[in-house]
PDB file of C-alpha atoms and ligand atoms in Angstrom:
ATOM      1  CA  MET A 128       0.000   0.000   0.000  1.00  0.00           C
ATOM      2  CA  THR A 129       1.381   3.433  -0.878  1.00  0.00           C
ATOM      3  CA  LEU A 130       1.426   6.239   1.632  1.00  0.00           C
ATOM      4  CA  ALA A 131      -1.300   8.061  -0.262  1.00  0.00           C
ATOM      5  CA  GLN A 132      -3.540   5.015   0.006  1.00  0.00           C
ATOM      6  CA  ALA A 133      -2.610   4.601   3.635  1.00  0.00           C
ATOM      7  CA  ALA A 134      -3.702   8.188   4.257  1.00  0.00           C
ATOM      8  CA  ALA A 135      -7.194   7.137   3.320  1.00  0.00           C
ATOM      9  CA  SER A 136      -7.254   4.354   5.839  1.00  0.00           C
ATOM     10  CA  ALA A 137      -9.650   4.552   8.709  1.00  0.00           C
ATOM     11  CA  ALA A 138      -6.873   4.402  11.289  1.00  0.00           C
ATOM     12  CA  ILE A 139      -5.117   7.488   9.950  1.00  0.00           C
ATOM     13  CA  LEU A 140      -8.369   9.378   9.628  1.00  0.00           C
ATOM     14  CA  ALA A 141      -9.300   8.537  13.212  1.00  0.00           C
ATOM     15  CA  ARG A 142      -5.915   9.565  14.612  1.00  0.00           C
ATOM     16  CA  ALA A 143      -5.953  12.777  12.563  1.00  0.00           C
ATOM     17  CA  GLU A 144      -9.350  13.659  13.957  1.00  0.00           C
ATOM     18  CA  ALA A 145      -8.078  12.963  17.474  1.00  0.00           C
ATOM     19  CA  ALA A 146      -5.093  15.226  16.801  1.00  0.00           C
ATOM     20  CA  TYR A 147      -7.263  18.154  15.696  1.00  0.00           C
ATOM     21  CA  LEU A 148      -9.763  17.695  18.524  1.00  0.00           C
ATOM     22  CA  GLY A 149      -6.815  17.226  20.889  1.00  0.00           C
ATOM     23  CA  LEU A 150      -5.395  20.578  19.797  1.00  0.00           C
ATOM     24  CA  ALA A 151      -8.716  22.325  20.503  1.00  0.00           C
ATOM     25  CA  LEU A 152      -9.229  20.485  23.807  1.00  0.00           C
ATOM     26  CA  GLY A 153      -5.731  21.298  25.051  1.00  0.00           C
ATOM     27  CA  ASP A 154      -6.293  24.943  24.111  1.00  0.00           C
ATOM     28  CA  ALA A 155      -9.672  25.064  25.928  1.00  0.00           C
ATOM     29  CA  LEU A 156      -8.314  23.213  28.988  1.00  0.00           C
ATOM     30  CA  GLY A 157      -5.099  25.223  29.255  1.00  0.00           C
ATOM     31  CA  ALA A 158      -6.616  28.671  28.648  1.00  0.00           C
ATOM     32  CA  THR A 159      -8.234  28.564  32.101  1.00  0.00           C
ATOM     33  CA  VAL A 160      -4.796  28.578  33.744  1.00  0.00           C
ATOM     34  CA  GLU A 161      -2.800  30.561  31.179  1.00  0.00           C
ATOM     35  CA  PHE A 162      -0.235  32.821  32.912  1.00  0.00           C
ATOM     36  CA  MET A 163      -0.872  31.225  36.320  1.00  0.00           C
ATOM     37  CA  THR A 164       1.971  29.578  38.235  1.00  0.00           C
ATOM     38  CA  PRO A 165       1.738  25.909  39.272  1.00  0.00           C
ATOM     39  CA  ARG A 166       1.308  27.101  42.896  1.00  0.00           C
ATOM     40  CA  GLU A 167      -1.614  29.342  41.966  1.00  0.00           C
ATOM     41  CA  ILE A 168      -3.195  26.537  39.955  1.00  0.00           C
ATOM     42  CA  ALA A 169      -2.822  24.109  42.868  1.00  0.00           C
ATOM     43  CA  HIS A 170      -4.341  26.679  45.210  1.00  0.00           C
ATOM     44  CA  HIS A 171      -7.388  27.289  42.993  1.00  0.00           C
ATOM     45  CA  PHE A 172      -8.009  23.876  41.475  1.00  0.00           C
ATOM     46  CA  GLY A 173      -5.926  21.267  43.277  1.00  0.00           C
ATOM     47  CA  VAL A 174      -5.209  19.598  39.945  1.00  0.00           C
ATOM     48  CA  HIS A 175      -6.777  21.415  36.990  1.00  0.00           C
ATOM     49  CA  ARG A 176      -8.448  18.684  34.925  1.00  0.00           C
ATOM     50  CA  GLU A 177     -11.845  20.000  33.732  1.00  0.00           C
ATOM     51  CA  ILE A 178     -12.721  22.296  30.842  1.00  0.00           C
ATOM     52  CA  VAL A 179     -14.455  25.089  32.727  1.00  0.00           C
ATOM     53  CA  GLY A 180     -13.568  28.263  30.811  1.00  0.00           C
ATOM     54  CA  GLY A 181     -12.710  31.423  32.738  1.00  0.00           C
ATOM     55  CA  GLY A 182      -9.076  32.420  33.008  1.00  0.00           C
ATOM     56  CA  TRP A 183      -7.737  35.861  32.162  1.00  0.00           C
ATOM     57  CA  LEU A 184      -9.713  35.795  28.885  1.00  0.00           C
ATOM     58  CA  LYS A 185     -12.989  35.022  30.739  1.00  0.00           C
ATOM     59  CA  LEU A 186     -13.826  32.224  28.324  1.00  0.00           C
ATOM     60  CA  LYS A 187     -17.001  30.183  28.137  1.00  0.00           C
ATOM     61  CA  PRO A 188     -16.453  26.508  28.976  1.00  0.00           C
ATOM     62  CA  GLY A 189     -15.176  24.802  25.814  1.00  0.00           C
ATOM     63  CA  GLN A 190     -14.217  28.054  24.099  1.00  0.00           C
ATOM     64  CA  VAL A 191     -10.862  28.016  22.285  1.00  0.00           C
ATOM     65  CA  THR A 192      -8.286  30.749  21.594  1.00  0.00           C
ATOM     66  CA  ASP A 193      -5.841  31.798  18.881  1.00  0.00           C
ATOM     67  CA  ASP A 194      -4.031  28.462  18.837  1.00  0.00           C
ATOM     68  CA  THR A 195      -7.074  26.684  17.421  1.00  0.00           C
ATOM     69  CA  GLY A 196      -8.341  29.759  15.559  1.00  0.00           C
ATOM     70  CA  MET A 197      -5.130  30.247  13.578  1.00  0.00           C
ATOM     71  CA  SER A 198      -4.922  26.517  12.833  1.00  0.00           C
ATOM     72  CA  LEU A 199      -8.423  26.575  11.362  1.00  0.00           C
ATOM     73  CA  ALA A 200      -7.606  29.728   9.364  1.00  0.00           C
ATOM     74  CA  LEU A 201      -4.475  28.023   8.001  1.00  0.00           C
ATOM     75  CA  GLY A 202      -6.445  24.899   7.115  1.00  0.00           C
ATOM     76  CA  GLU A 203      -8.927  27.014   5.142  1.00  0.00           C
ATOM     77  CA  ALA A 204      -6.063  28.719   3.292  1.00  0.00           C
ATOM     78  CA  ILE A 205      -4.526  25.364   2.324  1.00  0.00           C
ATOM     79  CA  LEU A 206      -7.881  24.052   1.101  1.00  0.00           C
ATOM     80  CA  SER A 207      -8.509  27.212  -0.925  1.00  0.00           C
ATOM     81  CA  SER A 208      -5.115  26.628  -2.587  1.00  0.00           C
ATOM     82  CA  GLY A 209      -5.942  23.054  -3.612  1.00  0.00           C
ATOM     83  CA  GLY A 210      -3.848  21.538  -0.858  1.00  0.00           C
ATOM     84  CA  ASP A 211      -0.718  23.633  -1.345  1.00  0.00           C
ATOM     85  CA  VAL A 212       0.758  25.823   1.386  1.00  0.00           C
ATOM     86  CA  LEU A 213       1.113  29.206  -0.344  1.00  0.00           C
ATOM     87  CA  PRO A 214       2.444  32.118   1.746  1.00  0.00           C
ATOM     88  CA  LEU A 215       0.080  34.716   0.267  1.00  0.00           C
ATOM     89  CA  ALA A 216      -3.030  32.598   0.872  1.00  0.00           C
ATOM     90  CA  CYS A 217      -1.840  31.888   4.433  1.00  0.00           C
ATOM     91  CA  ALA A 218      -1.133  35.571   5.134  1.00  0.00           C
ATOM     92  CA  ARG A 219      -4.540  36.632   3.814  1.00  0.00           C
ATOM     93  CA  ALA A 220      -6.284  33.991   5.906  1.00  0.00           C
ATOM     94  CA  PHE A 221      -4.408  35.049   9.057  1.00  0.00           C
ATOM     95  CA  ASP A 222      -5.174  38.697   8.318  1.00  0.00           C
ATOM     96  CA  ALA A 223      -8.878  37.921   7.840  1.00  0.00           C
ATOM     97  CA  TRP A 224      -8.786  35.995  11.139  1.00  0.00           C
ATOM     98  CA  MET A 225      -7.201  39.027  12.875  1.00  0.00           C
ATOM     99  CA  ARG A 226      -9.941  41.310  11.479  1.00  0.00           C
ATOM    100  CA  ARG A 227     -12.553  39.096  13.136  1.00  0.00           C
ATOM    101  CA  LYS A 228     -11.194  40.323  16.504  1.00  0.00           C
ATOM    102  CA  PRO A 229     -10.086  37.027  18.072  1.00  0.00           C
ATOM    103  CA  VAL A 230     -10.062  36.720  21.873  1.00  0.00           C
ATOM    104  CA  ASP A 231      -6.261  36.667  21.924  1.00  0.00           C
ATOM    105  CA  ILE A 232      -3.371  37.210  19.528  1.00  0.00           C
ATOM    106  CA  GLY A 233       0.387  36.977  19.949  1.00  0.00           C
ATOM    107  CA  ASN A 234       2.553  40.088  19.664  1.00  0.00           C
ATOM    108  CA  THR A 235       4.746  38.708  16.883  1.00  0.00           C
ATOM    109  CA  VAL A 236       1.718  37.550  14.918  1.00  0.00           C
ATOM    110  CA  ARG A 237       0.064  40.953  15.219  1.00  0.00           C
ATOM    111  CA  ARG A 238       3.184  42.926  14.348  1.00  0.00           C
ATOM    112  CA  ASN A 239       4.054  40.917  11.256  1.00  0.00           C
ATOM    113  CA  LEU A 240       0.458  40.749   9.999  1.00  0.00           C
ATOM    114  CA  ILE A 241       0.232  44.541  10.266  1.00  0.00           C
ATOM    115  CA  THR A 242       3.439  44.745   8.226  1.00  0.00           C
ATOM    116  CA  PHE A 243       1.846  42.385   5.692  1.00  0.00           C
ATOM    117  CA  ARG A 244      -1.148  44.721   5.382  1.00  0.00           C
ATOM    118  CA  GLN A 245       1.200  47.567   4.571  1.00  0.00           C
ATOM    119  CA  THR A 246       3.543  45.747   2.198  1.00  0.00           C
ATOM    120  CA  ASP A 247       1.552  42.793   0.785  1.00  0.00           C
ATOM    121  CA  VAL A 248       4.724  40.738   1.302  1.00  0.00           C
ATOM    122  CA  PRO A 249       3.628  37.480   2.984  1.00  0.00           C
ATOM    123  CA  VAL A 250       7.056  36.679   4.462  1.00  0.00           C
ATOM    124  CA  ALA A 251       8.161  38.288   7.711  1.00  0.00           C
ATOM    125  CA  PRO A 252      11.696  39.711   7.835  1.00  0.00           C
ATOM    126  CA  PRO A 253      14.153  37.234   9.426  1.00  0.00           C
ATOM    127  CA  SER A 254      14.537  37.974  13.125  1.00  0.00           C
ATOM    128  CA  ASP A 255      16.530  36.411  15.952  1.00  0.00           C
ATOM    129  CA  HIS A 256      13.872  37.676  18.347  1.00  0.00           C
ATOM    130  CA  ASP A 257      10.793  36.154  16.712  1.00  0.00           C
ATOM    131  CA  ALA A 258      11.214  32.794  18.449  1.00  0.00           C
ATOM    132  CA  GLY A 259       7.767  32.749  20.024  1.00  0.00           C
ATOM    133  CA  ASN A 260       5.516  29.700  19.711  1.00  0.00           C
ATOM    134  CA  GLY A 261       2.988  31.377  17.377  1.00  0.00           C
ATOM    135  CA  ALA A 262       3.983  29.432  14.273  1.00  0.00           C
ATOM    136  CA  ALA A 263       4.482  26.138  16.124  1.00  0.00           C
ATOM    137  CA  MET A 264       0.976  26.149  17.629  1.00  0.00           C
ATOM    138  CA  ARG A 265      -0.701  26.021  14.192  1.00  0.00           C
ATOM    139  CA  VAL A 266       1.316  23.390  12.259  1.00  0.00           C
ATOM    140  CA  LEU A 267      -1.340  20.668  12.208  1.00  0.00           C
ATOM    141  CA  PRO A 268      -3.101  21.526   8.907  1.00  0.00           C
ATOM    142  CA  VAL A 269       0.290  21.405   7.150  1.00  0.00           C
ATOM    143  CA  ALA A 270       1.006  17.997   8.696  1.00  0.00           C
ATOM    144  CA  LEU A 271      -2.320  16.700   7.373  1.00  0.00           C
ATOM    145  CA  ALA A 272      -2.026  18.223   3.891  1.00  0.00           C
ATOM    146  CA  THR A 273       1.547  16.988   3.329  1.00  0.00           C
ATOM    147  CA  LEU A 274       1.140  13.514   4.820  1.00  0.00           C
ATOM    148  CA  GLY A 275       3.042  11.042   2.650  1.00  0.00           C
ATOM    149  CA  GLN A 276       5.241  13.648   0.976  1.00  0.00           C
ATOM    150  CA  ALA A 277       9.048  13.544   1.115  1.00  0.00           C
ATOM    151  CA  GLU A 278      10.560  15.119   4.213  1.00  0.00           C
ATOM    152  CA  ALA A 279      12.145  17.975   2.236  1.00  0.00           C
ATOM    153  CA  ALA A 280       8.758  18.932   0.772  1.00  0.00           C
ATOM    154  CA  VAL A 281       7.153  18.796   4.215  1.00  0.00           C
ATOM    155  CA  ARG A 282       9.854  21.066   5.657  1.00  0.00           C
ATOM    156  CA  LYS A 283       9.356  23.534   2.804  1.00  0.00           C
ATOM    157  CA  ALA A 284       5.593  23.683   3.404  1.00  0.00           C
ATOM    158  CA  VAL A 285       6.163  24.082   7.148  1.00  0.00           C
ATOM    159  CA  GLN A 286       8.413  27.082   6.559  1.00  0.00           C
ATOM    160  CA  ALA A 287       6.007  28.639   4.051  1.00  0.00           C
ATOM    161  CA  GLN A 288       3.298  28.893   6.726  1.00  0.00           C
ATOM    162  CA  ALA A 289       5.654  29.703   9.609  1.00  0.00           C
ATOM    163  CA  HIS A 290       7.502  32.554   7.896  1.00  0.00           C
ATOM    164  CA  VAL A 291       4.322  34.544   7.379  1.00  0.00           C
ATOM    165  CA  THR A 292       4.735  35.638  11.010  1.00  0.00           C
ATOM    166  CA  HIS A 293       7.826  33.916  12.464  1.00  0.00           C
ATOM    167  CA  HIS A 294      10.999  33.923  10.369  1.00  0.00           C
ATOM    168  CA  ASN A 295      13.390  32.379  12.833  1.00  0.00           C
ATOM    169  CA  ALA A 296      15.655  29.324  12.833  1.00  0.00           C
ATOM    170  CA  ILE A 297      14.659  27.855  16.191  1.00  0.00           C
ATOM    171  CA  SER A 298      10.955  28.377  15.450  1.00  0.00           C
ATOM    172  CA  ASP A 299      11.516  26.578  12.135  1.00  0.00           C
ATOM    173  CA  ALA A 300      13.286  23.668  13.847  1.00  0.00           C
ATOM    174  CA  VAL A 301      10.430  23.212  16.319  1.00  0.00           C
ATOM    175  CA  CYS A 302       7.718  23.616  13.650  1.00  0.00           C
ATOM    176  CA  GLU A 303       9.404  20.993  11.449  1.00  0.00           C
ATOM    177  CA  PHE A 304       9.908  18.615  14.384  1.00  0.00           C
ATOM    178  CA  LEU A 305       6.272  18.900  15.480  1.00  0.00           C
ATOM    179  CA  THR A 306       4.924  18.420  11.959  1.00  0.00           C
ATOM    180  CA  LEU A 307       7.069  15.367  11.215  1.00  0.00           C
ATOM    181  CA  THR A 308       6.340  13.877  14.635  1.00  0.00           C
ATOM    182  CA  VAL A 309       2.574  14.230  14.200  1.00  0.00           C
ATOM    183  CA  GLN A 310       2.943  12.524  10.830  1.00  0.00           C
ATOM    184  CA  ASP A 311       4.930   9.690  12.477  1.00  0.00           C
ATOM    185  CA  PHE A 312       2.164   9.171  15.018  1.00  0.00           C
ATOM    186  CA  LEU A 313      -0.597   9.368  12.384  1.00  0.00           C
ATOM    187  CA  GLN A 314       1.187   6.580  10.532  1.00  0.00           C
ATOM    188  CA  GLY A 315       1.253   4.428  13.631  1.00  0.00           C
ATOM    189  CA  GLN A 316       4.695   5.015  15.024  1.00  0.00           C
ATOM    190  CA  ALA A 317       5.042   4.485  18.775  1.00  0.00           C
ATOM    191  CA  LEU A 318       6.477   6.883  21.333  1.00  0.00           C
ATOM    192  CA  PRO A 319       9.866   5.185  21.945  1.00  0.00           C
ATOM    193  CA  GLU A 320      10.710   5.048  18.237  1.00  0.00           C
ATOM    194  CA  MET A 321       9.895   8.733  17.835  1.00  0.00           C
ATOM    195  CA  ALA A 322      11.794   9.657  20.982  1.00  0.00           C
ATOM    196  CA  ASN A 323      14.884   7.787  19.893  1.00  0.00           C
ATOM    197  CA  ARG A 324      14.992   9.061  16.346  1.00  0.00           C
ATOM    198  CA  ARG A 325      13.363  12.478  15.920  1.00  0.00           C
ATOM    199  CA  ILE A 326      14.287  13.846  19.340  1.00  0.00           C
ATOM    200  CA  GLN A 327      17.898  12.715  19.037  1.00  0.00           C
ATOM    201  CA  SER A 328      18.373  14.441  15.720  1.00  0.00           C
ATOM    202  CA  LEU A 329      16.548  17.580  16.896  1.00  0.00           C
ATOM    203  CA  LEU A 330      18.766  17.864  19.980  1.00  0.00           C
ATOM    204  CA  ALA A 331      21.902  17.154  17.966  1.00  0.00           C
ATOM    205  CA  ASP A 332      21.109  20.177  15.781  1.00  0.00           C
ATOM    206  CA  HIS A 333      19.709  22.340  18.597  1.00  0.00           C
ATOM    207  CA  PRO A 334      21.200  21.437  21.999  1.00  0.00           C
ATOM    208  CA  GLU A 335      19.468  24.487  23.506  1.00  0.00           C
ATOM    209  CA  LEU A 336      16.181  22.539  23.253  1.00  0.00           C
ATOM    210  CA  SER A 337      17.464  19.868  25.634  1.00  0.00           C
ATOM    211  CA  PHE A 338      14.791  18.834  28.133  1.00  0.00           C
ATOM    212  CA  ARG A 339      15.976  15.526  29.546  1.00  0.00           C
ATOM    213  CA  ASN A 340      17.755  15.373  32.879  1.00  0.00           C
ATOM    214  CA  ARG A 341      16.575  18.905  33.486  1.00  0.00           C
ATOM    215  CA  PRO A 342      14.242  20.216  36.171  1.00  0.00           C
ATOM    216  CA  ARG A 343      10.539  20.040  35.383  1.00  0.00           C
ATOM    217  CA  ARG A 344       9.834  22.930  32.987  1.00  0.00           C
ATOM    218  CA  GLU A 345       7.245  24.992  34.822  1.00  0.00           C
ATOM    219  CA  ASN A 346       5.783  28.381  33.847  1.00  0.00           C
ATOM    220  CA  PRO A 347       6.805  27.935  30.202  1.00  0.00           C
ATOM    221  CA  SER A 348       6.885  31.343  28.517  1.00  0.00           C
ATOM    222  CA  GLY A 349       5.810  31.950  24.927  1.00  0.00           C
ATOM    223  CA  TRP A 350       9.403  31.192  23.850  1.00  0.00           C
ATOM    224  CA  VAL A 351       9.213  28.137  21.621  1.00  0.00           C
ATOM    225  CA  VAL A 352      12.165  26.509  23.437  1.00  0.00           C
ATOM    226  CA  GLU A 353      10.306  26.456  26.760  1.00  0.00           C
ATOM    227  CA  THR A 354       7.078  25.435  25.018  1.00  0.00           C
ATOM    228  CA  LEU A 355       8.724  22.373  23.488  1.00  0.00           C
ATOM    229  CA  GLN A 356      10.489  21.448  26.731  1.00  0.00           C
ATOM    230  CA  ALA A 357       7.207  21.467  28.676  1.00  0.00           C
ATOM    231  CA  VAL A 358       5.355  19.549  25.957  1.00  0.00           C
ATOM    232  CA  LEU A 359       7.986  16.838  25.508  1.00  0.00           C
ATOM    233  CA  GLN A 360       8.545  16.332  29.218  1.00  0.00           C
ATOM    234  CA  GLY A 361       4.765  15.946  29.632  1.00  0.00           C
ATOM    235  CA  LEU A 362       4.391  13.614  26.659  1.00  0.00           C
ATOM    236  CA  LEU A 363       7.282  11.344  27.642  1.00  0.00           C
ATOM    237  CA  ASP A 364       6.441  11.244  31.363  1.00  0.00           C
ATOM    238  CA  THR A 365       2.834  10.085  30.881  1.00  0.00           C
ATOM    239  CA  ASP A 366       1.074   7.221  29.140  1.00  0.00           C
ATOM    240  CA  SER A 367      -2.362   8.538  28.203  1.00  0.00           C
ATOM    241  CA  PHE A 368      -3.996  11.471  26.427  1.00  0.00           C
ATOM    242  CA  GLU A 369      -5.649  12.792  29.570  1.00  0.00           C
ATOM    243  CA  HIS A 370      -2.585  12.489  31.810  1.00  0.00           C
ATOM    244  CA  CYS A 371      -0.401  14.151  29.219  1.00  0.00           C
ATOM    245  CA  LEU A 372      -2.676  17.193  28.895  1.00  0.00           C
ATOM    246  CA  VAL A 373      -3.256  17.478  32.631  1.00  0.00           C
ATOM    247  CA  ASP A 374       0.495  17.256  33.293  1.00  0.00           C
ATOM    248  CA  VAL A 375       1.293  19.911  30.715  1.00  0.00           C
ATOM    249  CA  VAL A 376      -1.357  22.532  31.568  1.00  0.00           C
ATOM    250  CA  ASN A 377      -0.720  22.277  35.320  1.00  0.00           C
ATOM    251  CA  ARG A 378       2.777  23.625  34.615  1.00  0.00           C
ATOM    252  CA  GLY A 379       1.013  26.962  34.049  1.00  0.00           C
ATOM    253  CA  GLY A 380       2.605  29.722  31.979  1.00  0.00           C
ATOM    254  CA  ASP A 381       1.539  29.630  28.326  1.00  0.00           C
ATOM    255  CA  ALA A 382      -0.733  26.730  29.197  1.00  0.00           C
ATOM    256  CA  ASP A 383      -3.246  27.054  26.352  1.00  0.00           C
ATOM    257  CA  THR A 384      -0.452  26.774  23.811  1.00  0.00           C
ATOM    258  CA  THR A 385       1.466  23.958  25.521  1.00  0.00           C
ATOM    259  CA  GLY A 386      -1.931  22.283  25.998  1.00  0.00           C
ATOM    260  CA  ALA A 387      -2.811  22.695  22.317  1.00  0.00           C
ATOM    261  CA  ILE A 388       0.506  21.311  21.072  1.00  0.00           C
ATOM    262  CA  ALA A 389       0.489  18.447  23.578  1.00  0.00           C
ATOM    263  CA  GLY A 390      -3.136  17.698  22.651  1.00  0.00           C
ATOM    264  CA  MET A 391      -2.234  17.527  18.968  1.00  0.00           C
ATOM    265  CA  LEU A 392       0.658  15.101  19.597  1.00  0.00           C
ATOM    266  CA  ALA A 393      -1.165  12.979  22.178  1.00  0.00           C
ATOM    267  CA  GLY A 394      -4.321  12.830  20.023  1.00  0.00           C
ATOM    268  CA  ALA A 395      -2.318  11.525  17.062  1.00  0.00           C
ATOM    269  CA  LEU A 396      -0.435   9.096  19.300  1.00  0.00           C
ATOM    270  CA  TYR A 397      -3.244   7.647  21.427  1.00  0.00           C
ATOM    271  CA  GLY A 398      -6.184   8.018  19.017  1.00  0.00           C
ATOM    272  CA  PRO A 399      -9.824   8.926  19.531  1.00  0.00           C
ATOM    273  CA  GLN A 400     -10.690   6.257  22.123  1.00  0.00           C
ATOM    274  CA  ALA A 401      -8.276   7.917  24.547  1.00  0.00           C
ATOM    275  CA  ILE A 402     -10.050  11.297  24.521  1.00  0.00           C
ATOM    276  CA  PRO A 403     -12.229  11.807  27.605  1.00  0.00           C
ATOM    277  CA  GLN A 404     -15.893  12.002  26.615  1.00  0.00           C
ATOM    278  CA  ARG A 405     -16.574  14.633  29.285  1.00  0.00           C
ATOM    279  CA  TRP A 406     -14.115  16.964  27.559  1.00  0.00           C
ATOM    280  CA  LEU A 407     -15.622  16.425  24.108  1.00  0.00           C
ATOM    281  CA  GLU A 408     -19.065  17.187  25.494  1.00  0.00           C
ATOM    282  CA  VAL A 409     -18.079  20.725  26.527  1.00  0.00           C
ATOM    283  CA  LEU A 410     -15.904  21.615  23.529  1.00  0.00           C
ATOM    284  CA  ASP A 411     -17.468  24.391  21.394  1.00  0.00           C
ATOM    285  CA  SER A 412     -19.523  22.324  18.945  1.00  0.00           C
ATOM    286  CA  ARG A 413     -18.873  24.621  15.975  1.00  0.00           C
ATOM    287  CA  VAL A 414     -15.138  24.315  16.528  1.00  0.00           C
ATOM    288  CA  ALA A 415     -15.406  20.540  16.881  1.00  0.00           C
ATOM    289  CA  SER A 416     -17.220  20.202  13.559  1.00  0.00           C
ATOM    290  CA  GLN A 417     -14.766  22.537  11.813  1.00  0.00           C
ATOM    291  CA  CYS A 418     -11.894  20.376  13.074  1.00  0.00           C
ATOM    292  CA  ARG A 419     -13.582  17.195  11.844  1.00  0.00           C
ATOM    293  CA  GLU A 420     -14.422  18.703   8.437  1.00  0.00           C
ATOM    294  CA  GLN A 421     -10.893  20.006   7.898  1.00  0.00           C
ATOM    295  CA  VAL A 422      -9.347  16.632   8.699  1.00  0.00           C
ATOM    296  CA  ARG A 423     -11.469  14.977   6.031  1.00  0.00           C
ATOM    297  CA  ALA A 424     -10.755  17.682   3.488  1.00  0.00           C
ATOM    298  CA  LEU A 425      -7.020  18.082   4.169  1.00  0.00           C
ATOM    299  CA  LEU A 426      -5.817  14.462   4.159  1.00  0.00           C
ATOM    300  CA  PRO A 427      -4.315  13.913   0.687  1.00  0.00           C
ATOM    301  CA  THR A 428      -6.454  11.164  -0.825  1.00  0.00           C
ATOM    302  CA  ARG A 429      -9.600  12.753   0.524  1.00  0.00           C
ATOM    303  CA  ARG A 430      -8.813  15.994  -1.250  1.00  0.00           C
ATOM    304  CA  ARG A 431      -8.319  14.737  -4.774  1.00  0.00           C
TER     305      ARG A 431
HETATM  306 MN1   MN B  59      -4.066  31.178  22.889  1.00  0.00          MN
HETATM  307 MN1   MN B  60      -1.010  30.998  24.731  1.00  0.00          MN
END
């Protein structure tokens, strides 16, 4: 069976759906405790494990934030381009999303989209400072649309979407790692294989991302290095979807974004049966159906 045929298989479709719903669920779960410290979270919630809304954004239970919103905007842009990841289509979709006054938006995203409005150039200027997690949180539609393609083509598509707002080497490295890892999981690879291969090569190229034999990464900032450290520690220290997300968001800090990224990875890894029903029941139903529709439309053999 070729990879394109495999993409059509029920198992891949189910894991892809779990990844997209996992992204939205991690966003909704984590947003409640975004910018809180683990001590504050423990004081208020004991362990934060229910999707209850609130937080500094005063969300409704099950409401999502920019992490899911920008992913859905990117997915629409890819679909409108026949499955290709074209910088101009991505920039226009992000700009249209920004005009709809989302509940939150990252500083780097806002700054570079405003520049895009002025210049019509859909590639942000390279910057050593733009290493926030804003491009990494929205990689999933690219992972779905490029499933089965050669690694070089995947990396190129990843950069095309990322550079619209984040033109930075460490952001690129994390975006590429996350995209390829989600694709590994969608195709049935297990955690130890991924950990031994992808993580080793990532850390060989970028030792600053090292997260093993380090203290528990708490209060992760929006810096993509700390985001990845929190997510990978949580993913590798747990053995279920729910435990992974609960571990990651209770670290506080940029918890909606670490939650979203962890939810994407854990959804692809553990599949739909692992997602708690009580979480799915509160997730914004419009968002849930958009996620499901995009998965079906974005996976390669479904599109053509
Ligand atoms: Mn957010
Ligand atoms: Mn965030």
